[in-house]
């Protein structure tokens, strides 16, 4: 009998397992594919390995303005993919080790939740039935496959998802991306940089989802200048073999690609593992939880993509910690006030807190400071033709920071500091008295602070 059984070893499940194991709970962790889940195997990590190769390649071929000319620069997708696999293998081995050190029993098999018996939860994996006092569901999400004519038939052939796109050993000549959200943009950015002709077909009138609209627009301009084509407000009606048919402004158009990347969002993975045996309260396909990550059934917790909402690896990890703390009787609760989000394009997009549009919608009075990234010395020193911007939003009355939005290299690494300012509700004085390193791109936010009296 275990204190805690966890289904799913992504960044939600394995972090929770590690924290619980280290705190002395007896933990069993079930995983049907690979430790690390989508994030580590076919998501965040491998895509970053690819994107870094693309950045190095682009710098090698296009650094004249910095005094560098190069000849015969070549690119090997095969090497890039092999390196990516090595990175993933290392990190998966790291997670396995972490589990061992935390005394977590790892069961690499498909788990099925069975009906409860004598107050204990039960999970079957292969021929063994495991019983436990607490159950944590961290099964993640699966790609959304919209009901588009011909799409289902072409899946796994010309139509691929985040899984297959990271393993292509040749750069396609033409790539069509359906969905201009996070996955779509990161992969479009990669393949455009390494030589594909990329076309993005997006049903909304803008790319990058809820990102600050001006930042989304500027990112689009950066890529358009490199030759990427965007069809916005485009309704895909049919996919067959290599062709995507869509309707835009009442007109039907077609685009062709060697591959078609489907990146239309993800939905919680709630089917096929006996979840119905728990009769949890659900809403539109996601498991409902409170701020301690408890479901409607005492003793059952759910974290990560399976509860919907932010659907980000780092959110899942933190939710796992909150759930485990609650089991341990430690006072903790989940806060979504300062969740950083990043799109790892070049330049990067990073944001934390509210957007201007969200504040307007909520009728929260605010002060806005928008600055060109060029105000930061290091940005000027390292960037040519940069169009980066920084928008910081402050509460009109308290002057607390409410949101910070960046389009710049290093955005992913600097956003944490501004998340802390928001989460900790730092006063304007406290923020102004914080010493920033110089020269650093993050100084742009210090400039923004001093625009406020
Ligand atoms: P997404 O929700 O970011 O974007 C999906 C896009 O597809 C939206 O812009 C939507 O309007 C569009 N779309 C939907 N149906 C369409 C259709 N029929 N035709 C054309 N466009 C259509 O989802 P995405 O990019 O698939 O990513 C999935 C999840 O993975 C997200 O929750 C994201 O947060 C996470 N992720 C996070 C990353 C990061 O933090 N850097 C990187 C990659 C993924």
CSV table of C-alpha atoms and ligand atoms in Angstrom, one decimal:
chain,number,residue,atom,x,y,z
A,1,UNK,CA,0.0,0.0,0.0
A,2,UNK,CA,1.3,3.4,-1.0
A,3,UNK,CA,0.8,6.9,0.4
A,4,UNK,CA,0.6,8.2,-3.1
A,5,UNK,CA,0.0,6.8,-6.6
A,6,UNK,CA,0.7,9.1,-9.6
A,7,UNK,CA,-0.5,8.5,-13.1
A,8,UNK,CA,1.7,10.2,-15.7
A,9,UNK,CA,5.4,11.1,-15.4
A,10,UNK,CA,5.6,14.5,-17.2
A,11,UNK,CA,6.8,17.6,-15.5
A,12,UNK,CA,3.7,17.6,-13.3
A,13,UNK,CA,3.9,13.9,-12.2
A,14,UNK,CA,7.6,13.4,-11.8
A,15,UNK,CA,8.2,16.6,-9.9
A,16,UNK,CA,5.3,15.7,-7.5
A,17,UNK,CA,6.7,12.2,-7.1
A,18,UNK,CA,10.2,13.6,-6.3
A,19,UNK,CA,8.9,16.1,-3.7
A,20,UNK,CA,6.6,13.5,-2.1
A,21,UNK,CA,9.3,10.8,-2.1
A,22,UNK,CA,11.8,13.2,-0.5
A,23,UNK,CA,9.3,14.2,2.1
A,24,UNK,CA,9.0,10.5,3.2
A,25,UNK,CA,5.8,9.4,1.4
A,26,UNK,CA,5.8,6.0,-0.3
A,27,UNK,CA,5.2,6.8,-3.9
A,28,UNK,CA,4.5,4.8,-7.1
A,29,UNK,CA,4.7,6.6,-10.4
A,30,UNK,CA,3.1,5.1,-13.6
A,31,UNK,CA,4.3,6.0,-17.1
A,32,UNK,CA,3.3,4.3,-20.3
A,33,UNK,CA,5.8,6.0,-22.7
A,34,UNK,CA,8.9,7.7,-21.4
A,35,UNK,CA,9.8,9.5,-18.2
A,36,UNK,CA,9.5,13.3,-18.6
A,37,UNK,CA,6.3,13.2,-20.7
A,38,UNK,CA,5.6,15.4,-23.7
A,39,UNK,CA,7.8,18.3,-22.3
A,40,UNK,CA,11.0,16.4,-22.1
A,41,UNK,CA,10.5,13.9,-25.0
A,42,UNK,CA,8.5,15.6,-27.7
A,43,UNK,CA,7.9,19.2,-26.5
A,44,UNK,CA,9.7,21.9,-24.6
A,45,UNK,CA,13.2,20.4,-24.4
A,46,UNK,CA,13.7,18.9,-27.9
A,47,UNK,CA,12.3,21.9,-29.6
A,48,UNK,CA,14.8,24.1,-27.7
A,49,UNK,CA,17.6,21.9,-28.9
A,50,UNK,CA,16.5,22.4,-32.5
A,51,UNK,CA,15.9,26.1,-32.1
A,52,UNK,CA,19.4,26.7,-30.8
A,53,UNK,CA,20.9,25.0,-33.8
A,54,UNK,CA,18.7,27.2,-36.0
A,55,UNK,CA,19.9,30.3,-34.2
A,56,UNK,CA,23.6,29.3,-34.5
A,57,UNK,CA,23.1,28.6,-38.2
A,58,UNK,CA,21.4,31.9,-38.9
A,59,UNK,CA,24.1,33.8,-37.0
A,60,UNK,CA,26.7,31.9,-39.0
A,61,UNK,CA,25.2,32.9,-42.4
A,62,UNK,CA,23.9,36.4,-41.5
A,63,UNK,CA,26.4,38.3,-39.3
A,64,UNK,CA,27.9,40.7,-41.8
A,65,UNK,CA,26.8,43.7,-39.9
A,66,UNK,CA,28.8,42.3,-36.9
A,67,UNK,CA,32.0,42.1,-39.0
A,68,UNK,CA,31.7,38.4,-39.8
A,69,UNK,CA,31.5,36.9,-43.3
A,70,UNK,CA,31.4,33.2,-43.7
A,71,UNK,CA,31.5,30.8,-46.7
A,72,UNK,CA,30.4,27.3,-47.2
A,73,UNK,CA,28.3,27.2,-44.0
A,74,UNK,CA,26.3,24.0,-44.1
A,75,UNK,CA,23.5,22.6,-42.0
A,76,UNK,CA,22.9,19.0,-41.1
A,77,UNK,CA,19.4,18.2,-39.9
A,78,UNK,CA,20.6,14.7,-39.3
A,79,UNK,CA,23.2,15.9,-36.8
A,80,UNK,CA,20.7,18.3,-35.2
A,81,UNK,CA,18.2,15.5,-34.6
A,82,UNK,CA,20.9,13.2,-33.3
A,83,UNK,CA,22.0,15.8,-30.9
A,84,UNK,CA,18.4,16.5,-29.8
A,85,UNK,CA,18.0,12.8,-29.1
A,86,UNK,CA,21.2,12.8,-27.0
A,87,UNK,CA,19.9,15.7,-25.0
A,88,UNK,CA,16.6,14.0,-24.4
A,89,UNK,CA,18.3,10.7,-23.4
A,90,UNK,CA,20.5,12.5,-20.9
A,91,UNK,CA,17.6,14.3,-19.3
A,92,UNK,CA,15.4,11.2,-19.2
A,93,UNK,CA,18.2,9.4,-17.4
A,94,UNK,CA,18.4,12.3,-15.0
A,95,UNK,CA,14.8,12.0,-14.1
A,96,UNK,CA,15.2,8.3,-13.6
A,97,UNK,CA,18.0,9.0,-11.3
A,98,UNK,CA,16.0,11.6,-9.4
A,99,UNK,CA,13.2,9.1,-8.9
A,100,UNK,CA,15.6,6.6,-7.5
A,101,UNK,CA,17.2,9.1,-5.1
A,102,UNK,CA,13.7,10.1,-3.9
A,103,UNK,CA,12.8,6.4,-3.4
A,104,UNK,CA,10.0,6.6,-5.9
A,105,UNK,CA,8.9,3.3,-7.4
A,106,UNK,CA,8.6,3.8,-11.2
A,107,UNK,CA,6.3,1.5,-13.1
A,108,UNK,CA,6.8,1.8,-16.9
A,109,UNK,CA,3.4,0.5,-18.0
A,110,UNK,CA,0.0,1.7,-18.9
A,111,UNK,CA,-2.0,2.3,-15.8
A,112,UNK,CA,-5.8,1.8,-15.4
A,113,UNK,CA,-7.7,3.3,-12.5
A,114,UNK,CA,-10.0,0.7,-11.0
A,115,UNK,CA,-13.0,1.3,-8.8
A,116,UNK,CA,-12.2,2.1,-5.2
A,117,UNK,CA,-12.2,-0.6,-2.6
A,118,UNK,CA,-12.3,-0.2,1.2
A,119,UNK,CA,-11.4,3.5,1.1
A,120,UNK,CA,-8.2,2.7,-1.0
A,121,UNK,CA,-7.6,3.8,-4.5
A,122,UNK,CA,-6.5,1.1,-6.9
A,123,UNK,CA,-4.5,1.2,-10.1
A,124,UNK,CA,-3.7,-1.7,-12.3
A,125,UNK,CA,-0.5,-1.9,-14.5
A,126,UNK,CA,0.0,-5.1,-16.4
A,127,UNK,CA,-0.9,-7.9,-14.1
A,128,UNK,CA,-0.4,-6.0,-10.8
A,129,UNK,CA,-2.9,-4.0,-8.8
A,130,UNK,CA,-1.5,-1.3,-6.7
A,131,UNK,CA,-3.4,0.4,-3.8
A,132,UNK,CA,-2.9,3.8,-2.3
A,133,UNK,CA,-4.3,6.4,0.1
A,134,UNK,CA,-3.9,9.3,-2.4
A,135,UNK,CA,-4.1,9.4,-6.2
A,136,UNK,CA,-2.6,12.1,-8.4
A,137,UNK,CA,-3.7,12.4,-12.0
A,138,UNK,CA,-1.1,14.0,-14.2
A,139,UNK,CA,-1.9,12.5,-17.6
A,140,UNK,CA,-1.3,15.6,-19.6
A,141,UNK,CA,-2.9,16.4,-23.0
A,142,UNK,CA,-3.2,15.2,-26.6
A,143,UNK,CA,-3.2,17.3,-29.8
A,144,UNK,CA,-6.6,18.6,-30.9
A,145,UNK,CA,-7.6,17.2,-34.3
A,146,UNK,CA,-10.2,19.5,-35.7
A,147,UNK,CA,-13.0,18.0,-37.8
A,148,UNK,CA,-11.6,19.0,-41.2
A,149,UNK,CA,-12.3,16.9,-44.2
A,150,UNK,CA,-9.5,14.5,-45.0
A,151,UNK,CA,-7.4,15.4,-41.9
A,152,UNK,CA,-7.8,12.2,-40.0
A,153,UNK,CA,-6.8,10.1,-43.1
A,154,UNK,CA,-3.7,12.2,-43.6
A,155,UNK,CA,-2.5,12.0,-40.0
A,156,UNK,CA,0.8,10.3,-39.6
A,157,UNK,CA,1.4,10.5,-43.3
A,158,UNK,CA,1.8,14.1,-44.7
A,159,UNK,CA,0.1,15.6,-41.6
A,160,UNK,CA,2.3,15.5,-38.6
A,161,UNK,CA,2.2,16.8,-35.0
A,162,UNK,CA,4.8,18.1,-32.5
A,163,UNK,CA,6.0,14.5,-32.1
A,164,UNK,CA,7.0,13.7,-35.7
A,165,UNK,CA,8.2,17.3,-36.6
A,166,UNK,CA,11.0,17.0,-34.1
A,167,UNK,CA,12.3,13.9,-35.7
A,168,UNK,CA,12.4,14.8,-39.4
A,169,UNK,CA,15.9,13.9,-40.6
A,170,UNK,CA,15.6,16.1,-43.7
A,171,UNK,CA,14.5,19.7,-43.9
A,172,UNK,CA,11.3,19.8,-46.0
A,173,UNK,CA,11.3,22.1,-49.0
A,174,UNK,CA,7.8,23.3,-48.1
A,175,UNK,CA,6.1,23.2,-44.8
A,176,UNK,CA,2.5,24.2,-44.1
A,177,UNK,CA,1.6,24.9,-40.5
A,178,UNK,CA,-2.0,24.8,-39.4
A,179,UNK,CA,-2.3,27.0,-36.3
A,180,UNK,CA,-0.2,30.1,-35.5
A,181,UNK,CA,0.0,29.4,-31.8
A,182,UNK,CA,3.0,28.5,-29.7
A,183,UNK,CA,4.0,25.1,-31.3
A,184,UNK,CA,3.1,26.4,-34.8
A,185,UNK,CA,5.4,29.5,-34.4
A,186,UNK,CA,8.3,27.7,-32.8
A,187,UNK,CA,8.4,25.1,-35.5
A,188,UNK,CA,7.7,27.6,-38.3
A,189,UNK,CA,10.6,29.6,-36.9
A,190,UNK,CA,12.9,26.6,-36.9
A,191,UNK,CA,12.2,25.3,-40.4
A,192,UNK,CA,12.1,28.8,-41.9
A,193,UNK,CA,15.6,29.4,-40.4
A,194,UNK,CA,17.1,26.2,-41.8
A,195,UNK,CA,15.7,26.6,-45.3
A,196,UNK,CA,12.1,25.5,-45.6
A,197,UNK,CA,9.5,27.7,-47.3
A,198,UNK,CA,7.0,28.0,-44.5
A,199,UNK,CA,3.3,29.0,-44.7
A,200,UNK,CA,1.2,29.5,-41.6
A,201,UNK,CA,-2.6,29.1,-41.8
A,202,UNK,CA,-4.3,30.6,-38.7
A,203,UNK,CA,-8.0,30.9,-38.2
A,204,UNK,CA,-7.8,34.0,-36.0
A,205,UNK,CA,-6.9,37.5,-37.3
A,206,UNK,CA,-3.6,37.4,-35.4
A,207,UNK,CA,-0.9,35.0,-34.5
A,208,UNK,CA,0.5,34.0,-31.0
A,209,UNK,CA,-2.9,33.6,-29.2
A,210,UNK,CA,-3.2,35.9,-26.2
A,211,UNK,CA,0.2,37.5,-26.6
A,212,UNK,CA,0.3,41.3,-26.5
A,213,UNK,CA,-1.1,42.1,-29.9
A,214,UNK,CA,1.6,44.5,-30.9
A,215,UNK,CA,4.3,42.0,-30.0
A,216,UNK,CA,2.5,39.3,-32.0
A,217,UNK,CA,2.4,41.7,-35.0
A,218,UNK,CA,6.0,42.6,-34.7
A,219,UNK,CA,7.0,39.0,-34.6
A,220,UNK,CA,4.9,38.3,-37.7
A,221,UNK,CA,6.8,41.2,-39.4
A,222,UNK,CA,10.2,39.8,-38.5
A,223,UNK,CA,9.2,36.4,-40.1
A,224,UNK,CA,7.5,37.9,-43.1
A,225,UNK,CA,10.8,39.8,-43.8
A,226,UNK,CA,12.5,36.4,-43.8
A,227,UNK,CA,10.0,35.1,-46.3
A,228,UNK,CA,7.4,33.3,-44.1
A,229,UNK,CA,3.9,33.6,-45.4
A,230,UNK,CA,0.9,34.0,-43.0
A,231,UNK,CA,-2.7,33.5,-44.0
A,232,UNK,CA,-4.8,34.9,-41.1
A,233,UNK,CA,-8.6,34.7,-40.6
A,234,UNK,CA,-8.3,31.5,-42.7
A,235,UNK,CA,-10.7,28.7,-42.2
A,236,UNK,CA,-9.2,25.3,-43.2
A,237,UNK,CA,-11.9,23.3,-45.0
A,238,UNK,CA,-10.0,20.3,-46.4
A,239,UNK,CA,-6.7,18.5,-46.2
A,240,UNK,CA,-5.7,16.0,-48.8
A,241,UNK,CA,-2.2,14.5,-49.2
A,242,UNK,CA,0.1,17.5,-49.5
A,243,UNK,CA,-2.6,20.2,-49.9
A,244,UNK,CA,-4.4,22.4,-47.4
A,245,UNK,CA,-7.5,24.1,-48.7
A,246,UNK,CA,-8.8,27.2,-46.8
A,247,UNK,CA,-11.4,29.9,-47.1
A,248,UNK,CA,-10.2,33.5,-46.6
A,249,UNK,CA,-12.4,36.6,-47.3
A,250,UNK,CA,-14.9,34.3,-49.0
A,251,UNK,CA,-12.3,32.9,-51.4
A,252,UNK,CA,-11.0,29.4,-51.4
A,253,UNK,CA,-7.2,29.1,-51.7
A,254,UNK,CA,-4.8,26.2,-51.5
A,255,UNK,CA,-1.3,25.8,-50.2
A,256,UNK,CA,1.0,22.8,-50.6
A,257,UNK,CA,3.7,21.4,-48.4
A,258,UNK,CA,5.9,18.3,-48.2
A,259,UNK,CA,4.6,18.1,-44.7
A,260,UNK,CA,1.6,19.7,-42.9
A,261,UNK,CA,2.2,20.5,-39.2
A,262,UNK,CA,-1.0,20.3,-37.2
A,263,UNK,CA,-0.7,22.7,-34.2
A,264,UNK,CA,-4.3,23.6,-33.3
A,265,UNK,CA,-4.0,23.3,-29.6
A,266,UNK,CA,-4.2,20.4,-27.1
A,267,UNK,CA,-7.0,19.0,-25.0
A,268,UNK,CA,-6.8,17.2,-21.6
A,269,UNK,CA,-6.0,13.5,-21.8
A,270,UNK,CA,-8.9,12.0,-19.8
A,271,UNK,CA,-9.9,8.9,-21.8
A,272,UNK,CA,-8.7,5.3,-21.8
A,273,UNK,CA,-7.3,4.9,-18.3
A,274,UNK,CA,-10.4,4.3,-16.2
A,275,UNK,CA,-10.9,7.8,-15.0
A,276,UNK,CA,-14.7,7.2,-15.2
A,277,UNK,CA,-14.3,4.8,-12.2
A,278,UNK,CA,-13.7,7.8,-10.0
A,279,UNK,CA,-16.8,9.9,-11.1
A,280,UNK,CA,-14.9,13.1,-10.8
A,281,UNK,CA,-16.5,16.4,-11.5
A,282,UNK,CA,-15.5,17.5,-15.0
A,283,UNK,CA,-16.1,20.6,-17.1
A,284,UNK,CA,-15.7,20.6,-20.9
A,285,UNK,CA,-13.3,17.7,-20.9
A,286,UNK,CA,-11.1,18.9,-18.0
A,287,UNK,CA,-11.0,17.7,-14.4
A,288,UNK,CA,-12.2,20.3,-12.0
A,289,UNK,CA,-9.9,21.1,-9.0
A,290,UNK,CA,-9.7,23.7,-6.2
A,291,UNK,CA,-6.6,25.8,-5.4
A,292,UNK,CA,-5.0,22.9,-3.6
A,293,UNK,CA,-5.5,20.8,-6.7
A,294,UNK,CA,-8.0,18.6,-5.0
A,295,UNK,CA,-10.7,17.1,-7.3
A,296,UNK,CA,-14.3,16.6,-6.2
A,297,UNK,CA,-13.3,13.2,-4.7
A,298,UNK,CA,-11.3,13.6,-1.4
A,299,UNK,CA,-7.9,12.0,-1.8
A,300,UNK,CA,-7.8,12.4,-5.6
A,301,UNK,CA,-5.7,15.3,-7.0
A,302,UNK,CA,-5.2,16.4,-10.6
A,303,UNK,CA,-2.5,18.7,-12.0
A,304,UNK,CA,-1.1,20.0,-15.3
A,305,UNK,CA,-2.7,19.9,-18.7
A,306,UNK,CA,-5.4,17.5,-17.6
A,307,UNK,CA,-7.0,20.3,-15.6
A,308,UNK,CA,-6.9,22.7,-18.6
A,309,UNK,CA,-6.0,26.4,-18.0
A,310,UNK,CA,-2.4,27.3,-18.6
A,311,UNK,CA,-1.2,24.0,-20.0
A,312,UNK,CA,2.5,24.8,-19.4
A,313,UNK,CA,5.1,22.5,-18.0
A,314,UNK,CA,6.2,24.9,-15.2
A,315,UNK,CA,2.6,25.4,-14.1
A,316,UNK,CA,2.2,21.6,-13.9
A,317,UNK,CA,5.3,21.3,-11.7
A,318,UNK,CA,4.2,24.0,-9.3
A,319,UNK,CA,0.7,22.4,-9.1
A,320,UNK,CA,2.3,19.1,-8.3
A,321,UNK,CA,4.1,20.7,-5.4
A,322,UNK,CA,1.0,22.3,-4.1
A,323,UNK,CA,-0.9,19.0,-4.2
A,324,UNK,CA,1.9,17.2,-2.4
A,325,UNK,CA,2.1,19.9,0.2
A,326,UNK,CA,-1.6,19.6,0.8
A,327,UNK,CA,-1.2,15.9,1.4
A,328,UNK,CA,1.6,16.6,3.8
A,329,UNK,CA,-0.5,19.1,5.7
A,330,UNK,CA,1.7,22.0,4.7
A,331,UNK,CA,-0.1,25.3,4.1
A,332,UNK,CA,0.1,26.1,0.3
A,333,UNK,CA,-2.1,27.1,-2.5
A,334,UNK,CA,-1.8,27.6,-6.2
A,335,UNK,CA,-1.6,31.2,-7.5
A,336,UNK,CA,-1.9,32.0,-11.2
A,337,UNK,CA,-1.2,35.7,-10.8
A,338,UNK,CA,2.3,35.6,-12.2
A,339,UNK,CA,2.7,32.7,-14.6
A,340,UNK,CA,5.5,33.4,-17.1
A,341,UNK,CA,4.9,32.4,-20.7
A,342,UNK,CA,7.5,32.3,-23.4
A,343,UNK,CA,7.6,31.7,-27.2
A,344,UNK,CA,11.1,30.6,-28.1
A,345,UNK,CA,11.2,32.3,-31.5
A,346,UNK,CA,14.2,34.6,-32.5
A,347,UNK,CA,13.7,37.2,-31.0
A,348,UNK,CA,11.9,35.6,-28.0
A,349,UNK,CA,8.5,36.6,-26.7
A,350,UNK,CA,8.0,36.5,-22.9
A,351,UNK,CA,5.1,37.8,-20.8
A,352,UNK,CA,3.9,37.6,-17.2
A,353,UNK,CA,0.8,39.0,-15.6
A,354,UNK,CA,-2.1,40.8,-17.4
A,355,UNK,CA,-2.1,42.1,-21.0
A,356,UNK,CA,-3.4,45.6,-21.6
A,357,UNK,CA,-6.5,44.1,-23.3
A,358,UNK,CA,-7.2,41.9,-20.2
A,359,UNK,CA,-7.0,44.9,-17.9
A,360,UNK,CA,-9.3,46.9,-20.1
A,361,UNK,CA,-11.8,44.1,-20.2
A,362,UNK,CA,-11.7,43.8,-16.4
A,363,UNK,CA,-12.0,47.6,-16.0
A,364,UNK,CA,-8.8,47.8,-13.9
A,365,UNK,CA,-7.3,51.3,-14.3
A,366,UNK,CA,-3.6,51.1,-15.3
A,367,UNK,CA,-0.6,53.0,-16.4
A,368,UNK,CA,1.2,51.8,-19.5
A,369,UNK,CA,4.9,52.3,-20.3
A,370,UNK,CA,6.0,51.1,-23.8
A,371,UNK,CA,9.7,51.4,-24.6
A,372,UNK,CA,11.7,50.3,-27.6
A,373,UNK,CA,14.3,47.7,-26.6
A,374,UNK,CA,17.0,50.0,-28.1
A,375,UNK,CA,16.9,51.9,-24.8
A,376,UNK,CA,18.9,49.0,-23.3
A,377,UNK,CA,22.6,49.4,-24.0
A,378,UNK,CA,23.3,45.7,-24.3
A,379,UNK,CA,20.4,45.3,-26.8
A,380,UNK,CA,21.9,48.0,-29.0
A,381,UNK,CA,25.4,46.5,-28.7
A,382,UNK,CA,24.2,43.0,-29.7
A,383,UNK,CA,21.3,43.6,-32.1
A,384,UNK,CA,21.0,44.9,-35.7
A,385,UNK,CA,17.7,45.8,-37.3
A,386,UNK,CA,16.0,45.0,-33.9
A,387,UNK,CA,12.3,45.7,-33.5
A,388,UNK,CA,12.1,44.6,-29.9
A,389,UNK,CA,9.7,46.3,-27.5
A,390,UNK,CA,8.9,46.2,-23.8
A,391,UNK,CA,5.5,47.0,-22.3
A,392,UNK,CA,5.1,47.3,-18.6
A,393,UNK,CA,1.7,47.8,-17.0
A,394,UNK,CA,1.2,49.2,-13.5
A,395,UNK,CA,-1.9,49.6,-11.3
A,396,UNK,CA,-2.9,53.2,-11.6
A,397,UNK,CA,-3.5,53.6,-7.9
A,398,UNK,CA,-1.0,51.3,-6.1
A,399,UNK,CA,1.7,51.4,-8.8
A,400,UNK,CA,2.1,47.7,-8.4
A,401,UNK,CA,3.3,45.9,-11.5
A,402,UNK,CA,0.4,44.1,-13.2
A,403,UNK,CA,2.0,42.9,-16.4
A,404,UNK,CA,5.3,42.8,-18.3
A,405,UNK,CA,5.5,41.9,-22.1
A,406,UNK,CA,8.8,41.6,-24.0
A,407,UNK,CA,10.0,40.9,-27.5
A,408,UNK,CA,13.8,40.6,-27.3
A,409,UNK,CA,16.6,38.1,-27.1
A,410,UNK,CA,17.0,36.7,-23.5
A,411,UNK,CA,13.3,37.5,-22.8
A,412,UNK,CA,12.8,33.9,-21.5
A,413,UNK,CA,15.6,34.3,-18.9
A,414,UNK,CA,14.6,37.8,-17.7
A,415,UNK,CA,10.9,37.4,-17.3
A,416,UNK,CA,11.3,35.6,-13.9
A,417,UNK,CA,12.4,38.8,-12.2
A,418,UNK,CA,9.3,40.6,-13.3
A,419,UNK,CA,7.1,37.7,-12.2
A,420,UNK,CA,8.5,38.0,-8.8
A,421,UNK,CA,7.8,41.7,-8.7
A,422,UNK,CA,4.2,41.0,-9.7
A,423,UNK,CA,3.7,37.9,-7.4
A,424,UNK,CA,5.2,39.7,-4.4
A,425,UNK,CA,3.3,42.9,-5.1
A,426,UNK,CA,6.5,44.9,-4.7
A,427,UNK,CA,5.9,48.6,-4.2
A,428,UNK,CA,7.2,51.1,-6.7
A,429,UNK,CA,10.0,52.0,-4.3
A,430,UNK,CA,11.0,48.4,-3.8
A,431,UNK,CA,11.2,47.8,-7.5
A,432,UNK,CA,13.1,51.0,-8.1
A,433,UNK,CA,15.6,50.2,-5.4
A,434,UNK,CA,16.3,46.8,-7.0
A,435,UNK,CA,19.8,46.8,-8.5
A,436,UNK,CA,19.8,45.5,-12.1
A,437,UNK,CA,23.1,44.2,-13.7
A,438,UNK,CA,24.6,46.5,-16.3
A,439,UNK,CA,24.8,46.2,-19.2
A,440,UNK,CA,21.9,43.8,-19.4
A,441,UNK,CA,18.8,43.7,-21.6
A,442,UNK,CA,16.6,43.5,-18.5
A,443,UNK,CA,17.5,47.1,-17.7
A,444,UNK,CA,14.7,48.1,-20.0
A,445,UNK,CA,12.3,47.4,-17.2
A,446,UNK,CA,14.3,49.6,-14.9
A,447,UNK,CA,13.9,52.3,-17.5
A,448,UNK,CA,10.2,51.7,-17.5
A,449,UNK,CA,10.0,51.9,-13.7
A,450,UNK,CA,11.6,55.4,-13.8
A,451,UNK,CA,9.0,56.6,-16.2
A,452,UNK,CA,6.6,56.4,-13.3
A,453,UNK,CA,6.6,59.2,-10.7
B,1,LIG,P1,-2.1,27.1,-29.1
B,1,LIG,O1,-3.4,27.1,-28.4
B,1,LIG,O2,-0.9,27.8,-28.7
B,1,LIG,O3,-2.3,27.5,-30.6
B,1,LIG,C1,-3.2,26.9,-31.5
B,1,LIG,C2,-3.6,27.8,-32.6
B,1,LIG,O4,-4.3,27.1,-33.6
B,1,LIG,C3,-4.4,29.0,-32.2
B,1,LIG,O5,-3.9,30.2,-32.7
B,1,LIG,C4,-5.8,28.7,-32.9
B,1,LIG,O6,-6.5,29.8,-33.3
B,1,LIG,C5,-5.3,27.9,-34.1
B,1,LIG,N1,-6.3,27.0,-34.7
B,1,LIG,C6,-7.1,26.2,-34.1
B,1,LIG,N2,-7.9,25.5,-35.0
B,1,LIG,C7,-7.5,25.9,-36.2
B,1,LIG,C8,-7.9,25.6,-37.5
B,1,LIG,N3,-8.8,24.7,-37.7
B,1,LIG,N4,-7.3,26.2,-38.5
B,1,LIG,C9,-6.3,27.1,-38.3
B,1,LIG,N5,-5.9,27.5,-37.1
B,1,LIG,C10,-6.5,26.9,-36.0
B,1,LIG,O7,-1.7,25.5,-29.3
B,1,LIG,P2,-0.4,24.8,-29.8
B,1,LIG,O8,0.5,25.7,-30.5
B,1,LIG,O9,-0.9,23.5,-30.5
B,1,LIG,O10,0.3,24.4,-28.4
B,1,LIG,C11,-0.3,23.4,-27.6
B,1,LIG,C12,0.1,23.7,-26.1
B,1,LIG,O11,1.4,23.5,-25.9
B,1,LIG,C13,-0.3,25.0,-25.7
B,1,LIG,O12,-1.1,24.9,-24.6
B,1,LIG,C14,1.0,25.7,-25.3
B,1,LIG,O13,0.9,26.4,-24.2
B,1,LIG,C15,2.0,24.5,-25.1
B,1,LIG,N6,3.3,24.8,-25.6
B,1,LIG,C16,4.0,25.7,-24.9
B,1,LIG,C17,5.3,26.1,-25.4
B,1,LIG,C18,6.0,27.1,-24.6
B,1,LIG,O14,5.7,27.4,-23.5
B,1,LIG,N7,7.0,27.7,-25.2
B,1,LIG,C19,5.8,25.6,-26.6
B,1,LIG,C20,5.0,24.7,-27.3
B,1,LIG,C21,3.7,24.3,-26.8
